[in-house]
Tab-separated table of C-alpha atoms and ligand atoms in Angstrom:
chain	number	residue	atom	x	y	z
N	1	UNK	CA	-39.946	19.840	8.235
N	2	UNK	CA	-37.501	22.647	8.417
N	3	UNK	CA	-34.573	22.687	6.228
N	4	UNK	CA	-31.455	23.095	8.217
N	5	UNK	CA	-28.829	24.634	6.375
N	6	UNK	CA	-25.699	23.031	5.398
N	7	UNK	CA	-23.836	23.716	9.348
N	8	UNK	CA	-25.386	25.721	12.025
N	9	UNK	CA	-23.679	27.138	14.965
N	10	UNK	CA	-25.697	27.642	18.461
N	11	UNK	CA	-24.427	29.776	21.021
N	12	UNK	CA	-20.966	28.562	19.933
N	13	UNK	CA	-18.332	30.030	22.526
N	14	UNK	CA	-14.322	28.800	22.201
N	15	UNK	CA	-11.956	29.727	24.774
N	16	UNK	CA	-8.818	29.093	24.676
N	17	UNK	CA	-6.313	29.401	28.332
N	18	UNK	CA	-7.534	29.371	31.865
N	19	UNK	CA	-7.714	32.154	34.709
N	20	UNK	CA	-5.206	35.462	33.441
N	21	UNK	CA	-4.808	34.102	30.167
N	22	UNK	CA	-7.872	32.808	28.970
N	23	UNK	CA	-8.510	33.690	25.340
N	24	UNK	CA	-12.576	34.119	24.059
N	25	UNK	CA	-12.256	33.371	20.422
N	26	UNK	CA	-16.080	33.314	19.784
N	27	UNK	CA	-18.335	34.672	22.206
N	28	UNK	CA	-21.925	32.818	22.038
N	29	UNK	CA	-21.871	32.532	18.419
N	30	UNK	CA	-25.315	31.863	16.529
N	31	UNK	CA	-25.156	31.761	12.070
N	32	UNK	CA	-26.056	28.842	10.007
N	33	UNK	CA	-24.389	28.698	6.827
N	34	UNK	CA	-26.373	27.614	3.343
N	35	UNK	CA	-26.721	24.893	1.647
N	36	UNK	CA	-25.311	25.412	-2.362
N	37	UNK	CA	-24.278	28.739	-1.241
N	38	UNK	CA	-20.665	30.832	-1.365
N	39	UNK	CA	-20.552	32.405	2.302
N	40	UNK	CA	-17.091	34.329	3.091
N	41	UNK	CA	-16.377	35.295	6.756
N	42	UNK	CA	-14.834	38.469	6.720
N	43	UNK	CA	-13.314	40.714	9.866
N	44	UNK	CA	-9.908	41.699	11.797
N	45	UNK	CA	-7.148	39.852	12.434
N	46	UNK	CA	-8.318	38.302	16.029
N	47	UNK	CA	-11.759	38.625	15.496
N	48	UNK	CA	-12.097	34.393	15.719
N	49	UNK	CA	-12.216	33.748	11.386
N	50	UNK	CA	-10.055	30.818	11.799
N	51	UNK	CA	-11.483	29.520	15.558
N	52	UNK	CA	-15.513	29.931	13.792
N	53	UNK	CA	-14.032	27.535	10.873
N	54	UNK	CA	-11.800	25.169	12.835
N	55	UNK	CA	-15.135	24.696	14.843
N	56	UNK	CA	-17.481	24.129	12.642
N	57	UNK	CA	-15.274	22.176	10.424
N	58	UNK	CA	-14.372	19.281	13.551
N	59	UNK	CA	-11.317	20.497	13.327
N	60	UNK	CA	-11.277	22.043	17.117
N	61	UNK	CA	-14.081	21.696	19.643
N	62	UNK	CA	-16.173	24.021	21.118
N	63	UNK	CA	-15.568	25.525	24.921
N	64	UNK	CA	-19.928	25.632	25.072
N	65	UNK	CA	-22.840	25.754	22.370
N	66	UNK	CA	-23.843	23.295	19.679
N	67	UNK	CA	-22.430	22.570	15.822
N	68	UNK	CA	-24.262	21.322	13.753
N	69	UNK	CA	-23.976	19.479	10.500
N	70	UNK	CA	-26.643	19.220	7.925
N	71	UNK	CA	-28.696	17.593	11.155
N	72	UNK	CA	-25.523	15.573	12.994
N	73	UNK	CA	-24.712	17.743	15.651
N	74	UNK	CA	-20.969	16.796	15.807
N	75	UNK	CA	-20.669	18.827	18.925
N	76	UNK	CA	-21.919	15.906	21.031
N	77	UNK	CA	-20.026	13.733	18.516
N	78	UNK	CA	-16.665	11.417	20.349
N	79	UNK	CA	-13.884	11.479	18.311
N	80	UNK	CA	-14.348	8.159	15.937
N	81	UNK	CA	-17.827	10.221	14.542
N	82	UNK	CA	-15.097	13.230	13.928
N	83	UNK	CA	-12.437	11.397	11.891
N	84	UNK	CA	-15.699	8.953	9.959
N	85	UNK	CA	-16.561	13.351	10.087
N	86	UNK	CA	-14.059	15.162	8.698
N	87	UNK	CA	-13.187	11.886	5.966
N	88	UNK	CA	-16.655	12.043	4.371
N	89	UNK	CA	-18.400	14.959	4.875
N	90	UNK	CA	-15.616	18.215	5.282
N	91	UNK	CA	-13.272	19.441	2.624
N	92	UNK	CA	-10.774	22.014	3.792
N	93	UNK	CA	-8.923	23.886	1.604
N	94	UNK	CA	-5.742	26.033	3.901
N	95	UNK	CA	-3.406	29.047	3.118
N	96	UNK	CA	-1.120	26.980	2.409
N	97	UNK	CA	-1.774	23.899	-0.149
N	98	UNK	CA	-0.195	21.376	1.444
N	99	UNK	CA	0.081	19.602	-1.431
N	100	UNK	CA	3.011	16.929	-1.102
N	101	UNK	CA	5.549	17.769	-2.870
N	102	UNK	CA	6.782	14.040	-3.841
N	103	UNK	CA	3.418	13.733	-5.783
N	104	UNK	CA	1.673	14.032	-9.299
N	105	UNK	CA	-1.498	16.353	-8.603
N	106	UNK	CA	-3.671	13.787	-9.412
N	107	UNK	CA	-2.169	11.802	-7.165
N	108	UNK	CA	-2.556	14.370	-4.400
N	109	UNK	CA	-5.928	15.318	-4.935
N	110	UNK	CA	-6.389	11.553	-4.578
N	111	UNK	CA	-4.477	10.808	-0.727
N	112	UNK	CA	-7.349	11.864	0.697
N	113	UNK	CA	-9.073	9.255	-0.385
N	114	UNK	CA	-6.082	6.692	-0.865
N	115	UNK	CA	-6.166	7.036	2.736
N	116	UNK	CA	-9.696	6.606	3.948
N	117	UNK	CA	-9.485	3.288	2.253
N	118	UNK	CA	-11.912	4.329	-1.416
N	119	UNK	CA	-11.297	4.294	-4.800
N	120	UNK	CA	-12.192	7.838	-6.927
N	121	UNK	CA	-16.210	8.651	-7.984
N	122	UNK	CA	-14.731	8.567	-11.669
N	123	UNK	CA	-17.646	10.608	-13.044
N	124	UNK	CA	-16.701	12.961	-10.300
N	125	UNK	CA	-12.904	12.830	-10.241
N	126	UNK	CA	-14.194	13.813	-14.291
N	127	UNK	CA	-16.422	17.193	-13.493
N	128	UNK	CA	-13.835	18.051	-10.371
N	129	UNK	CA	-11.041	18.342	-12.484
N	130	UNK	CA	-12.568	20.247	-15.966
N	131	UNK	CA	-13.964	22.742	-13.152
N	132	UNK	CA	-10.468	23.158	-12.028
N	133	UNK	CA	-9.511	22.887	-15.472
N	134	UNK	CA	-6.031	21.544	-14.892
N	135	UNK	CA	-6.385	18.184	-16.905
N	136	UNK	CA	-2.964	18.580	-18.512
N	137	UNK	CA	-1.400	18.699	-15.583
N	138	UNK	CA	-2.123	16.309	-13.732
N	139	UNK	CA	0.881	14.530	-14.344
N	140	UNK	CA	3.006	17.745	-12.166
N	141	UNK	CA	4.372	18.030	-9.061
N	142	UNK	CA	3.920	20.668	-7.018
N	143	UNK	CA	6.137	22.566	-7.978
N	144	UNK	CA	6.135	22.384	-11.474
N	145	UNK	CA	2.790	24.020	-10.804
N	146	UNK	CA	2.240	27.790	-10.379
N	147	UNK	CA	0.745	29.342	-6.807
N	148	UNK	CA	-3.148	29.388	-8.046
N	149	UNK	CA	-2.509	26.001	-9.560
N	150	UNK	CA	-1.545	24.309	-6.878
N	151	UNK	CA	-3.927	25.746	-4.860
N	152	UNK	CA	-6.236	24.346	-7.920
N	153	UNK	CA	-5.314	20.636	-6.984
N	154	UNK	CA	-5.038	21.468	-3.279
N	155	UNK	CA	-9.566	23.006	-3.613
N	156	UNK	CA	-9.605	19.864	-6.483
N	157	UNK	CA	-8.648	17.697	-3.312
N	158	UNK	CA	-10.911	19.093	-1.167
N	159	UNK	CA	-13.725	18.447	-3.593
N	160	UNK	CA	-12.900	14.293	-4.825
N	161	UNK	CA	-14.852	13.017	-1.942
N	162	UNK	CA	-18.103	15.587	-2.601
N	163	UNK	CA	-17.849	17.036	1.199
N	164	UNK	CA	-21.351	18.253	2.977
N	165	UNK	CA	-18.753	21.094	2.971
N	166	UNK	CA	-15.290	23.374	1.782
N	167	UNK	CA	-14.061	25.187	3.622
N	168	UNK	CA	-11.575	27.404	2.628
N	169	UNK	CA	-8.310	29.473	5.355
N	170	UNK	CA	-8.131	32.821	3.899
N	171	UNK	CA	-6.075	30.142	0.176
N	172	UNK	CA	-5.758	33.974	-2.094
N	173	UNK	CA	-3.991	34.967	0.951
N	174	UNK	CA	-0.456	33.477	-0.512
N	175	UNK	CA	-1.732	34.527	-4.061
N	176	UNK	CA	-1.412	36.595	-6.785
N	177	UNK	CA	-3.888	38.854	-7.841
N	178	UNK	CA	-4.073	37.230	-10.657
N	179	UNK	CA	-4.192	33.425	-9.673
N	180	UNK	CA	-6.476	34.567	-6.303
N	181	UNK	CA	-8.921	35.553	-9.753
N	182	UNK	CA	-8.429	31.193	-10.198
N	183	UNK	CA	-8.571	30.606	-7.529
N	184	UNK	CA	-12.348	32.675	-6.952
N	185	UNK	CA	-13.736	31.288	-10.458
N	186	UNK	CA	-13.604	27.624	-8.645
N	187	UNK	CA	-14.788	27.803	-5.408
N	188	UNK	CA	-17.749	30.133	-7.479
N	189	UNK	CA	-18.197	27.128	-10.002
N	190	UNK	CA	-18.362	25.084	-7.130
N	191	UNK	CA	-21.061	26.525	-6.427
N	192	UNK	CA	-23.038	26.787	-9.332
N	193	UNK	CA	-22.271	24.632	-11.277
N	194	UNK	CA	-21.633	21.630	-8.633
N	195	UNK	CA	-23.670	22.767	-5.291
N	196	UNK	CA	-21.038	22.860	-4.337
N	197	UNK	CA	-21.639	24.793	-0.037
N	198	UNK	CA	-17.842	26.734	0.295
N	199	UNK	CA	-17.533	28.625	3.637
N	200	UNK	CA	-14.329	31.008	3.084
N	201	UNK	CA	-12.481	33.211	5.140
N	202	UNK	CA	-11.089	36.061	3.603
N	203	UNK	CA	-8.909	39.873	4.219
N	204	UNK	CA	-9.958	40.757	0.788
N	205	UNK	CA	-13.333	42.986	-0.331
N	206	UNK	CA	-12.908	41.734	-4.026
N	207	UNK	CA	-12.991	37.906	-2.849
N	208	UNK	CA	-16.235	38.463	-1.072
N	209	UNK	CA	-16.947	40.607	-3.311
N	210	UNK	CA	-17.361	36.705	-5.071
N	211	UNK	CA	-19.896	35.134	-2.883
N	212	UNK	CA	-24.005	35.390	-1.921
N	213	UNK	CA	-23.812	36.705	1.756
N	214	UNK	CA	-21.293	38.548	4.272
N	215	UNK	CA	-20.525	37.921	7.767
N	216	UNK	CA	-18.835	39.591	9.843
N	217	UNK	CA	-16.943	39.438	12.475
N	218	UNK	CA	-15.401	40.883	15.063
N	219	UNK	CA	-14.374	40.597	18.719
N	220	UNK	CA	-15.503	36.928	18.482
N	221	UNK	CA	-18.766	38.024	17.919
N	222	UNK	CA	-21.140	38.169	14.523
N	223	UNK	CA	-21.645	41.597	14.087
N	224	UNK	CA	-23.574	41.680	11.000
N	225	UNK	CA	-24.335	40.418	7.055
N	226	UNK	CA	-24.326	41.397	3.505
N	227	UNK	CA	-26.423	39.207	1.261
N	228	UNK	CA	-25.649	40.072	-2.852
N	229	UNK	CA	-22.382	41.935	-1.406
N	230	UNK	CA	-20.704	43.337	-3.945
N	231	UNK	CA	-16.468	44.605	-3.743
N	232	UNK	CA	-17.011	48.186	-3.035
N	233	UNK	CA	-20.176	47.686	-0.268
N	234	UNK	CA	-17.446	44.793	1.277
N	235	UNK	CA	-15.105	47.924	1.444
N	236	UNK	CA	-17.083	50.864	2.671
N	237	UNK	CA	-18.140	48.069	5.114
N	238	UNK	CA	-15.411	47.091	7.041
N	239	UNK	CA	-13.686	50.540	7.107
N	240	UNK	CA	-16.839	52.077	8.700
N	241	UNK	CA	-15.294	48.541	10.937
N	242	UNK	CA	-12.322	50.246	11.624
N	243	UNK	CA	-8.559	49.238	10.177
N	244	UNK	CA	-6.874	46.493	9.968
N	245	UNK	CA	-4.463	44.964	12.523
N	246	UNK	CA	-1.135	43.238	10.376
N	247	UNK	CA	-1.954	39.312	10.945
N	248	UNK	CA	1.312	37.416	12.038
N	249	UNK	CA	-0.589	34.725	9.709
N	250	UNK	CA	-1.879	31.239	11.339
U	301	ATP	N1	-4.487	28.278	20.507
U	301	ATP	C1	-5.040	29.082	20.246
U	301	ATP	N2	-4.432	29.310	21.302
U	301	ATP	C2	-4.251	29.573	22.096
U	301	ATP	N3	-5.773	31.449	21.386
U	301	ATP	C3	-6.118	31.169	20.100
U	301	ATP	C4	-5.508	29.411	19.430
U	301	ATP	N4	-6.320	29.930	18.659
U	301	ATP	C5	-5.745	31.141	18.773
U	301	ATP	N5	-6.317	31.536	19.556
U	301	ATP	C6	-6.479	33.142	19.710
U	301	ATP	O1	-8.817	33.170	19.945
U	301	ATP	C7	-8.573	34.645	19.073
U	301	ATP	C8	-8.769	34.354	17.477
U	301	ATP	O2	-8.110	33.990	16.291
U	301	ATP	P1	-8.659	33.160	15.351
U	301	ATP	O3	-7.155	32.751	15.050
U	301	ATP	O4	-9.717	32.442	15.434
U	301	ATP	O5	-8.783	34.706	14.102
U	301	ATP	P2	-8.626	35.090	12.544
U	301	ATP	O6	-10.334	36.124	13.015
U	301	ATP	O7	-8.715	33.840	12.083
U	301	ATP	O8	-7.184	36.527	12.848
U	301	ATP	P3	-6.828	36.423	11.524
U	301	ATP	O9	-7.307	37.128	10.501
U	301	ATP	O10	-4.919	36.733	12.146
U	301	ATP	O11	-6.653	34.535	11.215
U	301	ATP	C9	-7.279	34.988	18.962
U	301	ATP	O12	-7.269	36.515	19.733
U	301	ATP	C10	-6.350	34.107	19.289
U	301	ATP	O13	-4.972	34.624	19.336
U	302	MG	MG1	-6.987	33.277	10.424
């Protein structure tokens, strides 16, 4: 039996709008994300990075093509099944931390489980908390935490259900370099120590340089990939792809 990756897209096409206003955000994308690997997705603004993540994470429906999570085709699932998949098997980290301001760090971390009526696995919760190094901040509200700490709380929230894949869309986009380094170190550690599969969109060569593999998108297509990347090699590759248009955010 062939072993499938943690997530896979086959001929994935996603268009928005119709007629003259139609935009093809993804055009026949084939990509496989290795289990227990840290993958970066890079490419110019508008190249389809967020759309790819959303389709892989069951947050958006493909126009055509297939998306698999492990052996299960999520592109064939109904909304009820997709809700279960998002809740039980996917973790998502956004550029804006999206923490609930009135809840403590700990309450934020376990909120998705609480909503799903599940109790956190205590041993796993402890492991995640120790990995993010926030044990003495658990009773703090988000406003009492630095940006890097808030994003680590958001990462812990994504990890606490032991999802098959954690998707992070520009998780360091709002952070200074020291806080970015904290979050990247945590994601790296979650792959190395906890065996987590992580996929991250980033514009930063230094961030991509710490992953296992970089997938480059341009105009909705996969145009290149790099294994064992370094920040310098990523930077050189980006230069050859042309300047990045300024992003107005998502
Ligand atoms: N909901 C939507 N409706 C219409 N067009 C959309 C929608 N979402 C994305 N697009 C378009 O699809 C293309 C890809 O967008 P996407 O957000 O995936 O790019 P991105 O690579 O994440 O860019 P950025 O680096 O700026 O975040 C763009 O042309 C965008 O304008
Ligand atoms: Mg985006």
